[in-house]
Tab-separated table of C-alpha atoms and ligand atoms in Angstrom:
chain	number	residue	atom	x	y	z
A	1	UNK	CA	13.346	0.221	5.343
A	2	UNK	CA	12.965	-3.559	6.335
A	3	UNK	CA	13.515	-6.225	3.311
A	4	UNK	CA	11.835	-9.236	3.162
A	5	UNK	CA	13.674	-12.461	2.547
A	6	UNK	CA	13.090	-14.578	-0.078
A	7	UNK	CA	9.558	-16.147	-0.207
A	8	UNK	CA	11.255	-19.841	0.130
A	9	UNK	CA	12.771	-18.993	3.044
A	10	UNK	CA	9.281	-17.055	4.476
A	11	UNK	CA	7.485	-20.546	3.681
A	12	UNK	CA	9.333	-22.542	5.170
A	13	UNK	CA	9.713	-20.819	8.428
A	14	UNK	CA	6.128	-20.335	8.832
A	15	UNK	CA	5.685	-23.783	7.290
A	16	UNK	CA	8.006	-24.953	10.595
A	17	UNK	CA	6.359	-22.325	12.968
A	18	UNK	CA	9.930	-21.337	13.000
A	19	UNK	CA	9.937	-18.703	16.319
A	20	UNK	CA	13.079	-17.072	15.479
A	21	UNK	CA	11.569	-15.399	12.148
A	22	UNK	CA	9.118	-13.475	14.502
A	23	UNK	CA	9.460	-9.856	13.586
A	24	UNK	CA	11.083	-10.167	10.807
A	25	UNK	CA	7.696	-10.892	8.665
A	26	UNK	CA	4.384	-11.257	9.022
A	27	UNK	CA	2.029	-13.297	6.953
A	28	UNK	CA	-1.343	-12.452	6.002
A	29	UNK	CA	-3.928	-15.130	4.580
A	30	UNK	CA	-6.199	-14.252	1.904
A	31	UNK	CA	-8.768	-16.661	2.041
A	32	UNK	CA	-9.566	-15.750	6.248
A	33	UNK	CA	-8.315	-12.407	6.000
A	34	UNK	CA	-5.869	-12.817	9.041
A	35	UNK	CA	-2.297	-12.431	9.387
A	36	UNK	CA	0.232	-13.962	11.676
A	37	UNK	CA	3.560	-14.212	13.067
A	38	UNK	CA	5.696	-17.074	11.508
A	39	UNK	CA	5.147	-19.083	14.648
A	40	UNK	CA	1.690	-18.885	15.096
A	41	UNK	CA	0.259	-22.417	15.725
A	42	UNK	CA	-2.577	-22.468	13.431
A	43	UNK	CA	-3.256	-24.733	10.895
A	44	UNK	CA	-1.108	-23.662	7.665
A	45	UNK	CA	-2.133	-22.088	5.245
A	46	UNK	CA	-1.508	-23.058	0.830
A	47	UNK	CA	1.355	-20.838	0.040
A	48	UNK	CA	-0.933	-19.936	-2.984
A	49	UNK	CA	-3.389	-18.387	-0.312
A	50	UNK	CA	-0.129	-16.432	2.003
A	51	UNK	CA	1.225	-12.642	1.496
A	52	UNK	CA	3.993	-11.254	3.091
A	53	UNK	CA	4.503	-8.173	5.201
A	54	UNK	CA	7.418	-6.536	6.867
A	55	UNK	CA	5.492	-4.741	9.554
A	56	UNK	CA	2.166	-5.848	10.997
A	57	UNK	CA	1.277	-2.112	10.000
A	58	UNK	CA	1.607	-3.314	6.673
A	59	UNK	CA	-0.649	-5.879	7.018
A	60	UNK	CA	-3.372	-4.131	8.704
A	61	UNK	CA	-3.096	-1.275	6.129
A	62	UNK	CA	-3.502	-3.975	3.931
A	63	UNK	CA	-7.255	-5.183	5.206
A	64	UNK	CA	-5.557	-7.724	7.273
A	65	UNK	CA	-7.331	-8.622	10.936
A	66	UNK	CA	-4.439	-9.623	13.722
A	67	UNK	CA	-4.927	-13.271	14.417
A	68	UNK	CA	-6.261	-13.553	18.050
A	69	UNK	CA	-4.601	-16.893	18.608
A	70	UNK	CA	-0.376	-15.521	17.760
A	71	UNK	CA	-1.348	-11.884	18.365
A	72	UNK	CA	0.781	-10.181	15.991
A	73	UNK	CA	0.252	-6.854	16.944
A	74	UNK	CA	1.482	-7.413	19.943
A	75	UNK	CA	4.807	-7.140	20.973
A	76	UNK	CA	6.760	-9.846	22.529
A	77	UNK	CA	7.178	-9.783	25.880
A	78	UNK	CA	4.182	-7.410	28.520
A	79	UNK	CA	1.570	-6.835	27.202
A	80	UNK	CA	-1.262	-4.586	28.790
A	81	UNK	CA	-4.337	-6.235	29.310
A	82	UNK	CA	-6.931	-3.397	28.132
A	83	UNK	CA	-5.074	-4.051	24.197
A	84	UNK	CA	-6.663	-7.113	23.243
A	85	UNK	CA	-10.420	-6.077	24.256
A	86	UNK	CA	-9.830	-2.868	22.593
A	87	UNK	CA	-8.006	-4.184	19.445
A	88	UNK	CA	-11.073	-6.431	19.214
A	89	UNK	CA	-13.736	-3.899	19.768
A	90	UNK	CA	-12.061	-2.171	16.912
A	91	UNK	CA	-12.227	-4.796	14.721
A	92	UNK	CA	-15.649	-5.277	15.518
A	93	UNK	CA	-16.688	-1.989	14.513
A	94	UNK	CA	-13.707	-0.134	12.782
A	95	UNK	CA	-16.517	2.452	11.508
A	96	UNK	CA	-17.186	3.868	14.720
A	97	UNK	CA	-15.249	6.943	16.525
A	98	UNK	CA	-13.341	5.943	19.608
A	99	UNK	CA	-12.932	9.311	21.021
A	100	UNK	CA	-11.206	10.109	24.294
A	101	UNK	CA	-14.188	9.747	26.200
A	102	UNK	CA	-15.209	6.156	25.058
A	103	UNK	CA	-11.749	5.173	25.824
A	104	UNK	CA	-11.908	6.298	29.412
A	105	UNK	CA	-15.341	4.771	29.542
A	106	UNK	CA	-13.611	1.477	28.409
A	107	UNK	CA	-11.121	2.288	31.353
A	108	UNK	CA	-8.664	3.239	29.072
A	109	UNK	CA	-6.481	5.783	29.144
A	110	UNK	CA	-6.665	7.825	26.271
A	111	UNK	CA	-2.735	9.300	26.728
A	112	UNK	CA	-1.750	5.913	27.298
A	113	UNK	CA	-3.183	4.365	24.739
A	114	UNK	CA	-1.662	6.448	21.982
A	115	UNK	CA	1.993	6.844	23.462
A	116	UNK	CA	1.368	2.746	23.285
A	117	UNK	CA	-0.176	2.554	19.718
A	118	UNK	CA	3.239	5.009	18.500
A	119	UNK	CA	5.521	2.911	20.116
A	120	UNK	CA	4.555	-0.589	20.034
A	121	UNK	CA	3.093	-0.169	16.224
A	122	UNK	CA	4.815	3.279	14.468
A	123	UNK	CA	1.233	4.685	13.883
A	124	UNK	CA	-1.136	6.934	15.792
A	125	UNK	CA	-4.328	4.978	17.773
A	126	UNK	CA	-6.232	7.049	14.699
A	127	UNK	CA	-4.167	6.055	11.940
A	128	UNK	CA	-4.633	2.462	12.998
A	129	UNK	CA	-8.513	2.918	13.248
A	130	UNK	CA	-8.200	4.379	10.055
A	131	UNK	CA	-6.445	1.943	8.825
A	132	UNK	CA	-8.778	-0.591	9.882
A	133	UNK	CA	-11.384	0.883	8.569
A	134	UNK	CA	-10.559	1.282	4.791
A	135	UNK	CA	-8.937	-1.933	5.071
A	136	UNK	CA	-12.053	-3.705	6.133
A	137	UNK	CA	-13.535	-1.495	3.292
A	138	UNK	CA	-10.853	-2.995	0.505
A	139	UNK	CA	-11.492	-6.442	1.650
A	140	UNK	CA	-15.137	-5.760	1.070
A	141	UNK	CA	-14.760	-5.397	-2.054
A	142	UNK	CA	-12.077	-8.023	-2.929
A	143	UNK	CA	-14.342	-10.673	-1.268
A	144	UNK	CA	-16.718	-10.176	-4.382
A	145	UNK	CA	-14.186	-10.599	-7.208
A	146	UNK	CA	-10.415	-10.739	-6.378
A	147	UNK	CA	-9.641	-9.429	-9.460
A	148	UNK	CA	-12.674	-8.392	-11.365
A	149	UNK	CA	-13.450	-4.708	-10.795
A	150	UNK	CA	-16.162	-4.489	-12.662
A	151	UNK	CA	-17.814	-6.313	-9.420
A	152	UNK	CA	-18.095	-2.930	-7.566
A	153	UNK	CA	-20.736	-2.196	-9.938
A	154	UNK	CA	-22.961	-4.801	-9.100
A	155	UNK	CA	-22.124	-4.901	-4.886
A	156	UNK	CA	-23.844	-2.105	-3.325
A	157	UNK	CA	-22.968	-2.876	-0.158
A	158	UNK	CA	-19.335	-3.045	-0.800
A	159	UNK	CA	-19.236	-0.349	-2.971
A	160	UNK	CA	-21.044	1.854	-0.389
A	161	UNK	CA	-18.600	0.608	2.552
A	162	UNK	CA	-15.828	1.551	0.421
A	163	UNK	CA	-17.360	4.905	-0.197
A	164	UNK	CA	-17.883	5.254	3.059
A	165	UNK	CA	-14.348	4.330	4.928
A	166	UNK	CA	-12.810	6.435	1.811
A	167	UNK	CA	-14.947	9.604	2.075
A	168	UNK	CA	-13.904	9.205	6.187
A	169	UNK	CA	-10.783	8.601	5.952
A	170	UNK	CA	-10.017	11.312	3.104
A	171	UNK	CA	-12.839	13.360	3.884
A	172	UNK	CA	-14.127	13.555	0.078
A	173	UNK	CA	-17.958	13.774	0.008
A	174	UNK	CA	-18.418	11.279	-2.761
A	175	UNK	CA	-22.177	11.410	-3.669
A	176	UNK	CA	-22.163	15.540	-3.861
A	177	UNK	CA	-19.474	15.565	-6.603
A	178	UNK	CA	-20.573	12.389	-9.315
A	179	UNK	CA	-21.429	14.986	-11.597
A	180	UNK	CA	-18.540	17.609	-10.767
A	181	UNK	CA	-15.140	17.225	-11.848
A	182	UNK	CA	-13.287	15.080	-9.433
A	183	UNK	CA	-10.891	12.282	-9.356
A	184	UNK	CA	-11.818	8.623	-9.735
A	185	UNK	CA	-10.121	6.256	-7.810
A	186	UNK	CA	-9.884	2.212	-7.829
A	187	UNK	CA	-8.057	-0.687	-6.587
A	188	UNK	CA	-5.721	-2.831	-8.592
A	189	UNK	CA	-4.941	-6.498	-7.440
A	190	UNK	CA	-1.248	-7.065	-8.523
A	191	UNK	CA	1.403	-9.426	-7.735
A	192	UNK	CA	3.241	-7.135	-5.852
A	193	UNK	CA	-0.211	-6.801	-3.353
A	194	UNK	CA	-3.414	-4.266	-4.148
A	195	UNK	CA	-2.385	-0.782	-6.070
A	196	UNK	CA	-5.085	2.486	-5.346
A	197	UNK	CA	-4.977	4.346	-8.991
A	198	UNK	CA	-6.693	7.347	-9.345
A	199	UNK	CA	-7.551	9.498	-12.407
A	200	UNK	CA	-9.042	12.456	-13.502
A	201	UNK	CA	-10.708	12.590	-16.913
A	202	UNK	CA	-7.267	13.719	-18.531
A	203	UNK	CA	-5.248	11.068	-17.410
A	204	UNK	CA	-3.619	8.873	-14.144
A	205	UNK	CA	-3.045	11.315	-11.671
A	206	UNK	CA	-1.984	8.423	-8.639
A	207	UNK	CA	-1.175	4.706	-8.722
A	208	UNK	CA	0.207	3.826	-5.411
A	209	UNK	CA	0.612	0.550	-3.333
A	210	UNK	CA	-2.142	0.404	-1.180
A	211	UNK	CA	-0.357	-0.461	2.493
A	212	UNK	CA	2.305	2.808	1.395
A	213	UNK	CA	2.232	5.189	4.553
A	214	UNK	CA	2.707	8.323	2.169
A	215	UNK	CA	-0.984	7.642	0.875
A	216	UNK	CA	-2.234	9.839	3.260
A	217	UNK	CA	-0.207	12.410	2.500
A	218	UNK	CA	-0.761	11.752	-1.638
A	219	UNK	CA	-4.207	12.087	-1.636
A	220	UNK	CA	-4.295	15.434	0.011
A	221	UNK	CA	-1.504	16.517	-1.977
A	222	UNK	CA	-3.973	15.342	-5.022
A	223	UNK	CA	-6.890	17.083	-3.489
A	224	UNK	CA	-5.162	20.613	-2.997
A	225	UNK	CA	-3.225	20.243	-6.834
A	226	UNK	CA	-6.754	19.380	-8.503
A	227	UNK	CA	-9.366	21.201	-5.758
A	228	UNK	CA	-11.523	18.668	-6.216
A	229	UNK	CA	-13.724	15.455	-4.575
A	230	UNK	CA	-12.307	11.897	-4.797
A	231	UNK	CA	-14.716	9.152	-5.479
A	232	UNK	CA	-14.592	5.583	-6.201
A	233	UNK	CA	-15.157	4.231	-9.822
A	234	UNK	CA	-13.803	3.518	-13.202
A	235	UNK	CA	-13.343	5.832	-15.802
A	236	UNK	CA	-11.889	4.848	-19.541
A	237	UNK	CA	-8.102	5.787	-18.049
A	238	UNK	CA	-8.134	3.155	-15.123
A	239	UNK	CA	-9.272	0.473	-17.216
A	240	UNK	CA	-6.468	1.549	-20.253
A	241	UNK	CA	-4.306	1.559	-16.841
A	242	UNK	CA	-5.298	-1.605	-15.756
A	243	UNK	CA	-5.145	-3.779	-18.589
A	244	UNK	CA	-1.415	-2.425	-19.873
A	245	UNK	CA	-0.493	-3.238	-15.906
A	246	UNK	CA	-1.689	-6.748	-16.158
A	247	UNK	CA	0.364	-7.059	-19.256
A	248	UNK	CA	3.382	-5.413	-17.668
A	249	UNK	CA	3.251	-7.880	-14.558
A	250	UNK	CA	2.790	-10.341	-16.765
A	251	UNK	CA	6.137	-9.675	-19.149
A	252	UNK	CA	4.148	-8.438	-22.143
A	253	UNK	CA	4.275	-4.694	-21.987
A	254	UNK	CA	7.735	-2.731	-21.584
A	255	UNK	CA	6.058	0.591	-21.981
A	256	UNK	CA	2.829	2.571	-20.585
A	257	UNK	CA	0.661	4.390	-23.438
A	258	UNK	CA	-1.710	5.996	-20.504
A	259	UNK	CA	-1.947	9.568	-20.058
A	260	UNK	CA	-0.838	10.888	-17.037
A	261	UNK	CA	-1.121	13.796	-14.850
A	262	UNK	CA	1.579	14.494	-12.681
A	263	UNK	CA	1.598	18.284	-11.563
A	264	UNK	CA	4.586	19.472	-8.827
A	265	UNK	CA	7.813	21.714	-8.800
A	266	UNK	CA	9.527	22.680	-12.511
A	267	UNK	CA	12.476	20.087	-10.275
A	268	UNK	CA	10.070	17.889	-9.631
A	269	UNK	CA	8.801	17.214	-13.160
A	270	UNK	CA	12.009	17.047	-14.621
A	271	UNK	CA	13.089	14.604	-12.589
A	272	UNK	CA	10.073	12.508	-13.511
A	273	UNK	CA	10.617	12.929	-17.091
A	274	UNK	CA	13.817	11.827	-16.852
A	275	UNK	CA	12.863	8.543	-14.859
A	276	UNK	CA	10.343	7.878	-17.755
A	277	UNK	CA	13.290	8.095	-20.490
A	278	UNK	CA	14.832	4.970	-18.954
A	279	UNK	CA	14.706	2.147	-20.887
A	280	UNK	CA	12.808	-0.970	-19.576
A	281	UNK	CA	15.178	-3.581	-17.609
A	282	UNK	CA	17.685	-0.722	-16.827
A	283	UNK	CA	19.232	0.616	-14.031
A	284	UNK	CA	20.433	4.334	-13.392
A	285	UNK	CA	22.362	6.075	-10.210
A	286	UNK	CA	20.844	8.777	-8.340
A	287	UNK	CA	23.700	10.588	-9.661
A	288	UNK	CA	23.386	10.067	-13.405
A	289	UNK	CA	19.855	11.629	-12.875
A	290	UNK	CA	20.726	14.776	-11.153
A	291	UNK	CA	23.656	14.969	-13.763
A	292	UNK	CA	20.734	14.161	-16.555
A	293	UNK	CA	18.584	17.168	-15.655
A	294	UNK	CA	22.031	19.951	-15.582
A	295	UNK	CA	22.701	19.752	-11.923
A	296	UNK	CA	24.635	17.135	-10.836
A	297	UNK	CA	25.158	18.654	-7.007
A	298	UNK	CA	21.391	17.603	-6.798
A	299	UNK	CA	21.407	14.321	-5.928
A	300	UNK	CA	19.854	14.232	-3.004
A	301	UNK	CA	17.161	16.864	-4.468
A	302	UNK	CA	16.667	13.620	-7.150
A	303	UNK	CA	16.259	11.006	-4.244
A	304	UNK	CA	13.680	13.228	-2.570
A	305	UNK	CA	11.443	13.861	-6.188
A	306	UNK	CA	12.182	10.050	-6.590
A	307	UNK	CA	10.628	9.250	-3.603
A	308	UNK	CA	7.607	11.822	-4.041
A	309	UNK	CA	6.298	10.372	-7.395
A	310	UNK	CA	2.887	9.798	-7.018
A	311	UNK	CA	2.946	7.277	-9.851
A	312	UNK	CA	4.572	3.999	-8.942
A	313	UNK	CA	5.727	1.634	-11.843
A	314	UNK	CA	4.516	3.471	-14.536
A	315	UNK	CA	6.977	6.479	-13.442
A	316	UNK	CA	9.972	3.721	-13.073
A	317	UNK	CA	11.637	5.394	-9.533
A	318	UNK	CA	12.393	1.806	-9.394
A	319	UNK	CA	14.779	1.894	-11.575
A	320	UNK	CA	16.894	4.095	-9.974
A	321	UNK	CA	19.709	2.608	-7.719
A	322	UNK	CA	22.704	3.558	-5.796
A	323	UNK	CA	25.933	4.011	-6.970
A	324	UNK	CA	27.340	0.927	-5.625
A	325	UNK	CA	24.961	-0.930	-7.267
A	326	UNK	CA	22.523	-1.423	-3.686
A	327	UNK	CA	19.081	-1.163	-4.665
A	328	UNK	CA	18.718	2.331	-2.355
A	329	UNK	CA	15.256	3.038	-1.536
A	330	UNK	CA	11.597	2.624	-2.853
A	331	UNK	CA	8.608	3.645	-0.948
A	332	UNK	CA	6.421	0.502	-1.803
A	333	UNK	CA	9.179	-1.174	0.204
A	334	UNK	CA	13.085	-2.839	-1.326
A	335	UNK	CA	10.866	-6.185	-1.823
A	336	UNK	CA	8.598	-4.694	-4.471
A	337	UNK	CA	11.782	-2.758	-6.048
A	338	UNK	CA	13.540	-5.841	-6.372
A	339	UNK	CA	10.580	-7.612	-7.477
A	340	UNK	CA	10.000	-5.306	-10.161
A	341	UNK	CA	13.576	-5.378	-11.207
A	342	UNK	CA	13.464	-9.229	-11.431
A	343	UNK	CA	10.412	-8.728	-13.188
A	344	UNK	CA	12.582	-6.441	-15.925
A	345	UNK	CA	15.129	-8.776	-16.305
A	346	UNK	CA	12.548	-11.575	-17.634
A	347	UNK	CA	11.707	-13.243	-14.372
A	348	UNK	CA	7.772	-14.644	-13.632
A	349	UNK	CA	6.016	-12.896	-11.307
A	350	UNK	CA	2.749	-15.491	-10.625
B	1	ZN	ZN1	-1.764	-16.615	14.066
């Protein structure tokens, strides 16, 4: 997993189109919606208005367009020719299917393409349509009110796009089940970049950082454990959820009151009780976990249920380490665990 270094040193290389930081982040503009290598050439942007990715992946999952004039996607050195047309046609229309056969019609070729797209950017040519597409969904919706959600109410058109891209991308049919059971999901603007919550009427079932690969993967796993649609909204869960985040980010709330739903393995849930018993601004090893639960030969078994919490912050898996005192993993990415850490300790986040 790639760290980021410290946002000084990120503004002041892209600050001093500094070349040599290219690859090592990306950053991504708020107010055009385009990110950039730290060399690009365009004007700069107010640090206020810059966040910063580790991958351009990141940044595209994100609802971040590559910027035509530093071409981030690309990677230094050849680059085919058919790419930029096709990364722009894309972005021109993420909602529409580029099947084999409109590739080859594009003179593309459709085997080429994707052993180029896994290579050159760690994602299948469908993931990164797919990506595109609920990105350019997201960003819909944060263009009406960065931080108000209430604002998807009133947008139809945003609201709609993001019910589309979602119900494509996770294949929910969201007007057929409004009056079923079925889980609600939202965004969550945070200084740590957008969060996707979801809930059911009992309780938080998913709060996840919204460029995390494994949401794919979550929201099925959601699906199968609930058998049921997943829709856009707000129910009375997300908004407790909400509001004690915005007082946790902001230093004021050491503890979560929401109910939460967290069905998987009798391991499993043990392992994320345990991770709620520790206290706020603490640390604990992978080991002292497994040896918490009665079986201390399970550490790795602990690092794996860590990683497969499907309830970021609120279920602290940040706030277990390594042994040595090395941060060890976090799926949101070591920049968010650290920031969260810092956060603990009594640092400002904004
Ligand atoms: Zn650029």
């Amino acid at each position: 997993m790639k760290a980021l270094p410290s946002i000084q040193e990120m503004e002041r290389a892209y600050k001093s189109s500094d070349a040599s930081y290219d690859g090592i982040f990306y950053l991504a503009v708020r107010s055009t919606g385009v990110f950039c290598r730290p060399s690009c050439s365009a004007r700069k942007p107010y640090p206020r208005n810059v966040e910063y990715y580790a991958t351009s992946r990141e940044a595209v999952f994100a609802g971040y367009r590559p910027c035509k004039r530093c071409r981030p996607m690309e990677s230094n050195g050849a680059t085919p020719d058919w790419l930029e047309g096709l990364l722009a046609k894309i972005d021109g229309d993420p909602s529409a299917r580029y099947s084999d056969e409109v590739l080859r019609r594009n003179g593309i070729e459709p085997a080429r393409a994707r052993r180029y797209f896994q290579k050159t950017f760690g994602m299948t040519f469908q993931a990164y349509c797919r990506g595109r597409r609920l990105g350019k969904a997201f960003q819909q919706i944060r263009s009406g009110d960065d931080l108000d959600d209430v604002a998807l109410g009133y947008g139809y058109n945003s609201h709609s796009g993001f019910r589309d891209a979602f119900s494509r991308t996770f294949g929910s049919s969201p007007g057929k089940s409004r009056t079923g059971d079925c889980i609600i999901t939202s965004w969550i603007e945070s200084p740590l970049g957008a969060l996707i919550a979801a809930a059911t009427s009992e309780g938080i079932c998913l709060l996840e950082y919204s460029d995390r690969r494994m949401l794919d993967a979550q929201v099925a796993t959601l699906r199968k454990n609930f058998h049921c649609a997943i829709i856009p909204g707000d129910n009375q869960h997300l908004a407790l959820l909400k509001k004690e985040l915005e007082e946790y980010f902001h230093g004021n709330r050491k503890s979560f009151t929401v109910p939460l739903i967290s069905p998987g393995t009798p391991f499993q849930e043990k392992v994320w009780k345990e991770l709620r018993r520790i206290p706020y601004g603490k640390t604990v090893p992978y080991e002292e976990i497994a040896r918490r639960i009665g079986s201390s030969e399970a550490q790795r078994a602990v690092g794996h249920a860590n990683g497969l919490n499907r309830i970021a912050i609120v279920i602290p898996c940040h706030r277990v380490v390594n042994k040595n005192g090395k941060l060890g993993g976090y799926g949101g990415g070591l920049w968010r665990k650290q920031k969260l850490l810092q956060l603990e300790q009594g640092q400002n986040l904004f």
